[in-house]
Coordinates of C-alpha atoms in Angstrom, one line a residue:
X1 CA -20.2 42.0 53.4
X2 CA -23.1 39.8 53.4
X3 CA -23.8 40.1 57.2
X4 CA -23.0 43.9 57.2
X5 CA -25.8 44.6 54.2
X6 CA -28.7 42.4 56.0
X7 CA -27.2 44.3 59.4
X8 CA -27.9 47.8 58.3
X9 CA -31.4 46.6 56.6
X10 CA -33.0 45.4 59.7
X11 CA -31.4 48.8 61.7
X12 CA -33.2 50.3 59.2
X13 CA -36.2 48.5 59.6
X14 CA -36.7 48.4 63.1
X15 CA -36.0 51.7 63.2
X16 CA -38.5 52.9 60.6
X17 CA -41.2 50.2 62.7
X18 CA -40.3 52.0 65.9
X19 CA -41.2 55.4 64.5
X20 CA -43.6 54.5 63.0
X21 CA -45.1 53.2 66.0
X22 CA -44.1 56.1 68.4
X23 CA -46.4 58.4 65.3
X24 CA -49.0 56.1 65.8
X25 CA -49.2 55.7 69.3
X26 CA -49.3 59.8 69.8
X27 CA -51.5 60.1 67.0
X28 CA -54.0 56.9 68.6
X29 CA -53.7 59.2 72.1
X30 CA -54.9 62.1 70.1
X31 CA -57.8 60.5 68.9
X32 CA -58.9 59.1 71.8
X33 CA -58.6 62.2 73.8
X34 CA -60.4 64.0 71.3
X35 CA -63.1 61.4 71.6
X36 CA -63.1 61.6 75.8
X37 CA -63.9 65.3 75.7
X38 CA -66.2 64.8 73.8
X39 CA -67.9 62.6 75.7
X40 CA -67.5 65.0 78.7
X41 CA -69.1 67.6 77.2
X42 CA -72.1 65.3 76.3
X43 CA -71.6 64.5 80.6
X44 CA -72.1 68.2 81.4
X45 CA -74.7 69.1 79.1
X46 CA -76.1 66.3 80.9
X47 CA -75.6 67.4 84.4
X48 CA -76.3 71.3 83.9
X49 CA -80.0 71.5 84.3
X50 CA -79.7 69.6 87.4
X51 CA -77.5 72.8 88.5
X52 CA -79.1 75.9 87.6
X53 CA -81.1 76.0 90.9
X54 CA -78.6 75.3 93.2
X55 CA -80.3 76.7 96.4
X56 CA -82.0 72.8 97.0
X57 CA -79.4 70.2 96.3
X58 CA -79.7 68.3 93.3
X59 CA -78.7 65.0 94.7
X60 CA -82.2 65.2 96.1
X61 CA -83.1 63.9 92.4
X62 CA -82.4 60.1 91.9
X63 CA -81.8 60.8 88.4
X64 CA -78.6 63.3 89.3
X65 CA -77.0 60.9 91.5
X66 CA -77.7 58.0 89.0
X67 CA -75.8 60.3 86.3
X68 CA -73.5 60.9 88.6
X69 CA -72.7 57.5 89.5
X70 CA -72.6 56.1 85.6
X71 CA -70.3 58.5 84.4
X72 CA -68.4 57.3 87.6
X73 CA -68.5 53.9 86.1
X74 CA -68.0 54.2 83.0
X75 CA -65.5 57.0 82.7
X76 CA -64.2 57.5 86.0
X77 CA -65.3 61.2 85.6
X78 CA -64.9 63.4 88.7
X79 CA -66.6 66.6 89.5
X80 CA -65.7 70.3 90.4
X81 CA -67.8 72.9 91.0
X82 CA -67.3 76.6 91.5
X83 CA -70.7 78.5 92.8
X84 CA -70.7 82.3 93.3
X85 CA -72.9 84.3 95.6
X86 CA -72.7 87.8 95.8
X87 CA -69.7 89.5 95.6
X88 CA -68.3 86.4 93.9
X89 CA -68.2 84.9 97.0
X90 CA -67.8 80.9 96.9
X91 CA -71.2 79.6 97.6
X92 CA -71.4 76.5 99.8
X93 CA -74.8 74.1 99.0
X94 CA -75.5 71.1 101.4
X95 CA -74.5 67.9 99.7
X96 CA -72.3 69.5 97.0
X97 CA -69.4 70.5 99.8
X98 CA -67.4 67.7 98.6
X99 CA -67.3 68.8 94.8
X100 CA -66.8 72.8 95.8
X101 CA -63.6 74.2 95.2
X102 CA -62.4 77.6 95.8
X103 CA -60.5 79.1 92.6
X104 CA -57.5 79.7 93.9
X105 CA -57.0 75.8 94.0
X106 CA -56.9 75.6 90.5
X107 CA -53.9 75.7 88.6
X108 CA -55.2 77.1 85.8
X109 CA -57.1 80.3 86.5
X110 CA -57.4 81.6 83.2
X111 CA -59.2 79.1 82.1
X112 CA -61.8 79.1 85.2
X113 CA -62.0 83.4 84.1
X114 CA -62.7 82.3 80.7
X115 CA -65.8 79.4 81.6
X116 CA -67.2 82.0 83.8
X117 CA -67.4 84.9 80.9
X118 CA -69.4 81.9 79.5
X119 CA -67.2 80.0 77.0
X120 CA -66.5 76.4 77.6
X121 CA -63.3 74.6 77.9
X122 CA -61.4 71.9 77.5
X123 CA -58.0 71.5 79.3
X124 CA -55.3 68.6 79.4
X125 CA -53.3 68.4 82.5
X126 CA -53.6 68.9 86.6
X127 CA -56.6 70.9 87.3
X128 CA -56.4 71.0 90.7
X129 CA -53.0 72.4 93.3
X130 CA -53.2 69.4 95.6
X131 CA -53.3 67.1 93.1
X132 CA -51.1 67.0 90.1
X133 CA -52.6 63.8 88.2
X134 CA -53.1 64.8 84.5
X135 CA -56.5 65.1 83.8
X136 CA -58.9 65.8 80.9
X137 CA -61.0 68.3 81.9
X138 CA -64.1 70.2 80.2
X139 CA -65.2 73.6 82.2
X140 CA -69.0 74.7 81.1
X141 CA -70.7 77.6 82.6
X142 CA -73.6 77.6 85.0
X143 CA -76.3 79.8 84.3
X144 CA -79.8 80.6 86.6
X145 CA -82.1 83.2 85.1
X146 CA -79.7 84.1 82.1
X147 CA -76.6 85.2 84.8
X148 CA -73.3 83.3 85.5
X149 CA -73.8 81.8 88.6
X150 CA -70.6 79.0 88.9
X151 CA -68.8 76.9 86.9
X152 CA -68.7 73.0 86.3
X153 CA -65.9 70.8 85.4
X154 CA -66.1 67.6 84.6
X155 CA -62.7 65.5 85.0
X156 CA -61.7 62.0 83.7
X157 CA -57.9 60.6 84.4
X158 CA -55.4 60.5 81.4
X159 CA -54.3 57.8 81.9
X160 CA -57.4 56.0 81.7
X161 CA -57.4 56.2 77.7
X162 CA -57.1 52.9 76.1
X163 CA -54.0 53.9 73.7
X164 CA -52.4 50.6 75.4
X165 CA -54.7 47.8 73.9
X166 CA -54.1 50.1 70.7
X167 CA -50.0 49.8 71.4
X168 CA -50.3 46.3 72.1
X169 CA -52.3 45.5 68.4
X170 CA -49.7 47.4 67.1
X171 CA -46.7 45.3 68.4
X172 CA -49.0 42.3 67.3
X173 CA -49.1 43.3 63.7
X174 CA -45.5 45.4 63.8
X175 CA -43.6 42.1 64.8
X176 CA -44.9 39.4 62.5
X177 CA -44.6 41.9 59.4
X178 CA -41.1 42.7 60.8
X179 CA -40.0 39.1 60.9
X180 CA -41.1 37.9 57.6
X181 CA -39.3 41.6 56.0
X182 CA -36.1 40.4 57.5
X183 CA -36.8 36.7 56.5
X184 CA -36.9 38.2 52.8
X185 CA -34.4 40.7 53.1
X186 CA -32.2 37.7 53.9
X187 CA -33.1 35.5 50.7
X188 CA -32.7 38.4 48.6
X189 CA -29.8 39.8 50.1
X190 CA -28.2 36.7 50.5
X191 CA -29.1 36.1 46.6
X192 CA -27.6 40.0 45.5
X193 CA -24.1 38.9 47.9
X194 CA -23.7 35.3 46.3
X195 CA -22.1 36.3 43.0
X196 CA -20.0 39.1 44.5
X197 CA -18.9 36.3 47.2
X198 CA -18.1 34.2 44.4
X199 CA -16.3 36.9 42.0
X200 CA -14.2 37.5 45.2
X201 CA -13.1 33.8 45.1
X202 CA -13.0 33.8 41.8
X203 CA -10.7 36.8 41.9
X204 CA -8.5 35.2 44.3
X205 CA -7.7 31.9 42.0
X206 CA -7.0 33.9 39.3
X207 CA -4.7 35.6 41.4
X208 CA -2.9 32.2 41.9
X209 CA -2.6 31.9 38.3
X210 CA -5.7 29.8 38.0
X211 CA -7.7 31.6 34.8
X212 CA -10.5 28.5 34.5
X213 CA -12.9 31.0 36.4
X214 CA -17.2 31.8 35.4
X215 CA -19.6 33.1 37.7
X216 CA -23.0 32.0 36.8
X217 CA -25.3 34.3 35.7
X218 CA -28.7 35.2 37.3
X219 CA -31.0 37.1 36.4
X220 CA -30.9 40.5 34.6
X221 CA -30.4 43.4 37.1
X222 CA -27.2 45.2 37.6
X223 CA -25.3 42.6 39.7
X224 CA -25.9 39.7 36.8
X225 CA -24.6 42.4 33.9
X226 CA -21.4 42.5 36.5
X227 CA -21.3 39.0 36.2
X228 CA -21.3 38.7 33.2
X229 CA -18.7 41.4 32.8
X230 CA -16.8 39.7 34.9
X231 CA -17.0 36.4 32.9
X232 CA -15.7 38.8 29.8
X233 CA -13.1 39.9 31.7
X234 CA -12.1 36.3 32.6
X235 CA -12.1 35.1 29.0
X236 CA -10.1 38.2 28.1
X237 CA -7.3 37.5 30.6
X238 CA -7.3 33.9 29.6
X239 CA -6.6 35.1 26.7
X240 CA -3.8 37.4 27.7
X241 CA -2.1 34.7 29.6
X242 CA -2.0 32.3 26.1
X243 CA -0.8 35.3 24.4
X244 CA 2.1 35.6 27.1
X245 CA 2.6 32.2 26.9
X246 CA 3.2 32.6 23.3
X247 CA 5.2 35.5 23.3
X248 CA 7.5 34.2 25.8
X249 CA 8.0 30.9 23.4
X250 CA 8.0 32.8 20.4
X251 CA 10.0 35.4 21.7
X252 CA 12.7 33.1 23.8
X253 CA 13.2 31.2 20.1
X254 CA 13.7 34.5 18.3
X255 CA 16.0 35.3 20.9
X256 CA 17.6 32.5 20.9
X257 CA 18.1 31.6 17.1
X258 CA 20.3 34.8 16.6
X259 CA 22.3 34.2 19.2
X260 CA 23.0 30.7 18.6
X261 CA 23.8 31.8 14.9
X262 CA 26.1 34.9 16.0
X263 CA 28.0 33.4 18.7
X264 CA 28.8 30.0 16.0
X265 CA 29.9 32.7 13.7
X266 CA 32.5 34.3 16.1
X267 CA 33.4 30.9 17.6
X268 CA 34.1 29.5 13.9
X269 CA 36.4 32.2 13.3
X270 CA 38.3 32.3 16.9
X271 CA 39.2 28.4 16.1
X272 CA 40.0 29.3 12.4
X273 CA 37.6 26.6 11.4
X274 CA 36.3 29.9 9.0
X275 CA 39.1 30.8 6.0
X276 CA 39.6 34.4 6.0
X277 CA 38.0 34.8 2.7
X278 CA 34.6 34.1 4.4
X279 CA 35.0 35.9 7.5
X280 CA 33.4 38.9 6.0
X281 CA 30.3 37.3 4.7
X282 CA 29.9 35.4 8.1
X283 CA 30.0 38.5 10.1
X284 CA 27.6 40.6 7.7
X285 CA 25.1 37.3 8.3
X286 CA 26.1 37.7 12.3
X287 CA 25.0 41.2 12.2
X288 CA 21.8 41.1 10.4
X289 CA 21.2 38.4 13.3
X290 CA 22.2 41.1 15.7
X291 CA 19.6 43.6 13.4
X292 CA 17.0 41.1 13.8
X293 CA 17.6 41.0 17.8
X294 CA 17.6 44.2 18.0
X295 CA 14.2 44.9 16.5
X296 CA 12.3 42.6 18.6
X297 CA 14.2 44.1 22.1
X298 CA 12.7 47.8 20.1
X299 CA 9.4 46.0 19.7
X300 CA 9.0 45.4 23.4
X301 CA 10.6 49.0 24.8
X302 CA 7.8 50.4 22.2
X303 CA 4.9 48.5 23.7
X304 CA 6.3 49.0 27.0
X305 CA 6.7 52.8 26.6
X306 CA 3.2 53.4 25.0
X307 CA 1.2 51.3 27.4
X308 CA 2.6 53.7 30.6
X309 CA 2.7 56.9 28.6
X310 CA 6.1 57.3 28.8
X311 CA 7.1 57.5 24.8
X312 CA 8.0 60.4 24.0
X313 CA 6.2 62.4 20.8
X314 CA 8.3 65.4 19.2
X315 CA 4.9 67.8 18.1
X316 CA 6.4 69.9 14.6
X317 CA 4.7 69.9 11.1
X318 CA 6.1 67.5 8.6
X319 CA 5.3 66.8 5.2
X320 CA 3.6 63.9 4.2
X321 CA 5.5 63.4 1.1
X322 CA 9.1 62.9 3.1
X323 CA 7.5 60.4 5.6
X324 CA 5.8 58.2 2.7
X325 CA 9.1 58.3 0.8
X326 CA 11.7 57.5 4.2
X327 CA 9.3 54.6 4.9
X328 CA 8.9 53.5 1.2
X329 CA 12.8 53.7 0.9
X330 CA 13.2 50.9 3.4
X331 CA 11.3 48.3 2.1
X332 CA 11.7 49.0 -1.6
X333 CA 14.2 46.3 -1.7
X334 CA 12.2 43.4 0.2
X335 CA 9.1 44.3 -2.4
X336 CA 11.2 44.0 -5.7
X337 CA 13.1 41.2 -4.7
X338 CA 9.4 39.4 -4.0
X339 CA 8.5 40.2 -8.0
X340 CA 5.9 43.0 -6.2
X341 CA 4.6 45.7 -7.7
X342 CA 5.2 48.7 -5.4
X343 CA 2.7 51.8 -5.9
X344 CA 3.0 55.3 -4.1
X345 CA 0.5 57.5 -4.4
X346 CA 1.0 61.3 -2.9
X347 CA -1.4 64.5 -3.0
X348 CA -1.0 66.7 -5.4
X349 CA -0.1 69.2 -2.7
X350 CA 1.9 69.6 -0.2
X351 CA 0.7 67.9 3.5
X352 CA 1.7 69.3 6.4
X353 CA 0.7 66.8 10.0
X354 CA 1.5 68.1 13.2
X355 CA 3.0 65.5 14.3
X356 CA 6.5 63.4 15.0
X357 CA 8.6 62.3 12.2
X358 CA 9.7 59.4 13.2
X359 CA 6.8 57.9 14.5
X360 CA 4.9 58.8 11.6
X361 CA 7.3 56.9 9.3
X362 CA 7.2 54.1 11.6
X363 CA 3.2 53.8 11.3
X364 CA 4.4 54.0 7.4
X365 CA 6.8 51.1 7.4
X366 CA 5.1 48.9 10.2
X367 CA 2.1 48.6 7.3
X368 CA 4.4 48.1 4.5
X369 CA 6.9 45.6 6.1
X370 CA 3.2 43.7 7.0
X371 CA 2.0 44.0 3.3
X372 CA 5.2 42.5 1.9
X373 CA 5.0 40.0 4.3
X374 CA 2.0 38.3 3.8
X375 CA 1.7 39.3 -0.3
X376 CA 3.2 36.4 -2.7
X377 CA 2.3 37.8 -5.5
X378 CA 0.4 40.8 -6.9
X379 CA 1.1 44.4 -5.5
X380 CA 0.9 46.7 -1.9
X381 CA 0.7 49.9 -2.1
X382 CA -0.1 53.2 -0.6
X383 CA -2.7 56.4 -1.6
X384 CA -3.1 59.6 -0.3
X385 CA -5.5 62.1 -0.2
X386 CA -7.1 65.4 1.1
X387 CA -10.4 64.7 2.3
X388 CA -12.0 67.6 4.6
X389 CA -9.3 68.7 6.1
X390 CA -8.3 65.8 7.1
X391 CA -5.6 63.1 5.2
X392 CA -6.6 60.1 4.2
X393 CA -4.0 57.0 3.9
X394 CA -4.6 53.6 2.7
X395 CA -1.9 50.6 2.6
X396 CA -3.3 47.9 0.3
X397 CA -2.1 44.4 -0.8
X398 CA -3.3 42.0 -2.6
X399 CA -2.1 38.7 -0.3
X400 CA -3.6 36.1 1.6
X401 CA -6.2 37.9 3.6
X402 CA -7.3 37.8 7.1
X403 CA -10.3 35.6 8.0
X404 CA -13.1 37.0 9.9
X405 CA -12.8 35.0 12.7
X406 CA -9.2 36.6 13.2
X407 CA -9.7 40.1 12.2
X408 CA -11.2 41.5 15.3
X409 CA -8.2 40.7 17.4
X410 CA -5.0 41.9 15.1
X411 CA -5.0 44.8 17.3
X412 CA -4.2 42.5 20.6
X413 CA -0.9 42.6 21.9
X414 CA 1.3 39.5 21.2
X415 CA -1.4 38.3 18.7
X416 CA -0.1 36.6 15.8
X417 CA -1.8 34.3 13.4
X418 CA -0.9 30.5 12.4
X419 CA -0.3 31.8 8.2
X420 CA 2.7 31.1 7.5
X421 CA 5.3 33.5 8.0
X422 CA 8.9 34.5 6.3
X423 CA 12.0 32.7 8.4
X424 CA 13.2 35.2 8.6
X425 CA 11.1 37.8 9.9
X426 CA 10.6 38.1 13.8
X427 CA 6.9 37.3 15.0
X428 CA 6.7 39.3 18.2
X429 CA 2.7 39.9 17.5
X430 CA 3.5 43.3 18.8
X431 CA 3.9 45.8 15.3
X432 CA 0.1 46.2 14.7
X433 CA -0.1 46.6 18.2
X434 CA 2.3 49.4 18.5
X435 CA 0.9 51.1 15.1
X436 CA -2.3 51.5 16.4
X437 CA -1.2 53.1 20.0
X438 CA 0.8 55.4 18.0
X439 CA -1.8 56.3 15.5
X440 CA -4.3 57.6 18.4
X441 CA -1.1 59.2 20.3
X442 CA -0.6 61.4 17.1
X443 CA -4.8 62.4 17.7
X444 CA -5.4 59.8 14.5
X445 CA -7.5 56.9 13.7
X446 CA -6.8 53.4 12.0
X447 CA -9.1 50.6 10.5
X448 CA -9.0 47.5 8.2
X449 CA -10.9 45.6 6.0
X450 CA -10.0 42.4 4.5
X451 CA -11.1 38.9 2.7
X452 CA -9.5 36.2 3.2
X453 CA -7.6 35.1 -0.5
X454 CA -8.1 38.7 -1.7
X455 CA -6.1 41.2 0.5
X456 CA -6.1 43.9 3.1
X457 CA -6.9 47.7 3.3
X458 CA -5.6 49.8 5.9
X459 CA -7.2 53.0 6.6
X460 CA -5.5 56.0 8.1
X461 CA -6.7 59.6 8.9
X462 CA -5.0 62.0 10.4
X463 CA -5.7 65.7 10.9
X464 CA -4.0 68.2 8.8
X465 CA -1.4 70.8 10.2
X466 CA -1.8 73.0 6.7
X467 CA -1.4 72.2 2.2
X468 CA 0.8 74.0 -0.2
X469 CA 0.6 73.7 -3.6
X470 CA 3.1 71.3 -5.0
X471 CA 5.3 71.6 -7.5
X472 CA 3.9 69.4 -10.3
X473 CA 3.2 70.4 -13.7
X474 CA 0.4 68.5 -14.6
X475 CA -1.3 68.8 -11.0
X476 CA -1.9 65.1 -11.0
X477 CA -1.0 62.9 -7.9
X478 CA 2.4 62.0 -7.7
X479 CA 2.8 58.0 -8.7
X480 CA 6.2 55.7 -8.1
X481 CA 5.6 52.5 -9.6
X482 CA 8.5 49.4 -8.8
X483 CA 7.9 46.0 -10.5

């Protein structure tokens, strides 16, 4: 990648430095050509008055030929004349035979028609037939007595203009400046490929398993913020992998422990060791192990089916009130049997949530069965009520707490925390998990607040379907209190 980026900037580069030159170099001819006619028309004003009595030759004046000879020197200008007699005859002057010309030897006879309707020119290209050299040429009238009496033009080779020195100071400064512009394209594309080099390695250890992976961080543009997403990433996969780790442990001994129990059950009672007055109350205890099994195999399927998409949700209105009481129905016992006090608290009015039974009620019961768990003493509980359209639940206990330090990752899957926990209760880390995919599957939202020694609050809100008016005399809440 590294290689391809500093490829492309230097095509780029040398391209943008070779037309930039090629602009230059037309631009440098331009100027310089400009400037050469110029100095040709200076030439012919010059060499006009020598002209406008042609009928004694003006190289009979010194100071003619010495003109003559200069802008030879100096310019390598060239001469052509066109002298008319009467009837626009070409007139021939002794001395001048070698400059005559007869006009239709000039390639461009428009231009010679305009110089003699008196307007100068300036041309760029071969003047004469025989000779197809590009030329700069500048055409001026002659005049005797006020009448057009020829034409001069004054000539000076093309290729004579200095536009190659110019090149030549441009490939001096062009090539410097283009070495030391790929020197630091190299250094600072060499430094903005480094770290993604390095995530690349990095991304290939931890696809070996190896998750003890950082990129150092440099800088603050984009590519250090990817960094140090990266390093985020990292930690959280880490993190991941401990949790697996955990949850195969944890899970494998859950596992493990009912199976062991169920299968000593049924083996004690094959080899009679059992006496049939017991073998009901063994087989009750092997199928609450079975119960027990069977909830953490649910647990996973659950997780499973809501991290893909696949679980299904059965959209209908139900009522509130028959989800709070199926859910408070199946932990009434486990609460009372703890010395709890167990509070339900519904609206005064009927709530109708579009939503799916079942689910709801196991959102209900996942924050229950939690409450009980972690309450000794004290009370959980849960209110409702009608808050702009919209229903808010809270589950509330008054246990142990969650610390701070724990509370931002209850949510993670296969989480669980070292507090001690009921023996028999399974720890699959995975029920607030599920709860809180299921909550934002039925279009709700959950939070939680807690101190540690005090309790917890869960907060739920979901949107309503539609209210009725219940049927309650005193159009108070409705209360169930268990001690």
């Amino acid at each position: 990648m590294f290689q391809r980026i500093l490829v492309v900037y230097i095509a780029v580069m040398v391209g943008a430095f070779a037309i930039l030159s090629v602009v230059v170099h037309i631009e440098v001819r331009h100027f310089l050509a400009e400037q050469r006619l110029a100095v040709l028309q200076h030439e012919a004003n010059a060499l006009l008055p020598y002209l406008d009595h042609y009928g004694s030759s003006p190289y009979h004046n010194g100071h003619f030929t010495r003109l003559l000879t200069r802008f030879k020197q100096q310019d390598d200008a060239s001469i052509n004349l066109l002298l008319l007699g009467k009837g626009n005859e070409l007139r021939k002057v002794h001395k001048l035979a070698q400059e005559l010309t007869h006009q239709q030897d000039l390639v461009n006879g428009q231009a010679v028609n305009r110089v003699l309707n008196g307007q100068r020119v300036e041309l760029i290209g071969p003047f004469i037939q025989f000779n197809r050299e590009s030329m700069l040429t500048v055409g001026v009238p002659i005049r005797t007595d006020g009448l057009i009496t020829g034409a001069l033009f004054l000539h000076t080779p093309v290729q004579n203009l200095e536009s190659g020195q110019v090149t030549q100071i441009l490939l001096l400064i062009a090539i410097p400046v283009l070495v030391l512009s790929i020197a630091v394209l190299y250094v600072f594309t060499r430094r903005f490929s480094n770290p993604l080099m390095e995530m690349s390695k990095a991304v290939r250890a931890i696809g070996r398993g190896d998750f003890n992976q950082k990129i150092v961080v440099r800088g603050q543009d984009e590519v250090a913020y990817l960094a140090e997403t990266f390093n985020q990433m990292v930690v959280q996969l880490r993190a991941l992998e401990d949790m697996r780790k955990d949850l195969i442990a944890n899970v494998s001994h859950e596992i493990r422990n009912p199976l062991t129990s169920v299968r000593g059950f049924v083996q004690g009672i094959l080899d009679g060791v059992i006496p049939p007055s017991k073998e009901r109350q063994y087989l009750e205890a092997a199928n609450r192990e079975l119960a027990r099994l069977g909830h953490i195999l649910s647990s996973m399927l659950d997780l499973a089916a809501l991290e893909t998409g696949k679980i299904s949700v059965d959209a209908r209105p139900v009522l509130w009130s028959q989800v709070v009481s199926q859910a408070a129905n199946s932990v009434r016992v486990r609460a009372e049997e703890k010395g709890l006090q167990f509070i339900i608290d519904v609206p005064a009015v009927s709530v109708w949530l579009l939503g799916d039974f079942s689910r709801l009620t196991q959102i209900v019961f996942n924050l229950l069965d939690n409450a009980i768990r972690h309450t000794s003493t004290g009370q959980v509980g849960l209110s409702s009520e009608v808050s702009e359209y919209r229903l808010v639940v809270r589950v509330y206990d008054t246990g142990e707490g969650i610390s701070e330090s724990v509370l931002p990752h209850i949510w993670e899957r296969f989480f669980t925390t070292s507090n001690r926990r009921e023996a028999e209760q399974s720890r699959t880390g995975l029920g607030l998990t599920i709860t809180k995919h299921l909550v934002e599957r039925l279009h709700g939202s959950i939070q939680v607040a807690s101190k540690e020694g005090e309790g917890t609050v869960f907060t739920l809100i979901f949107p309503i379907f539609s209210t009725a008016e219940a049927d309650i005399d005193d159009g108070s809440s409705l209360r169930l209190d268990s001690i």
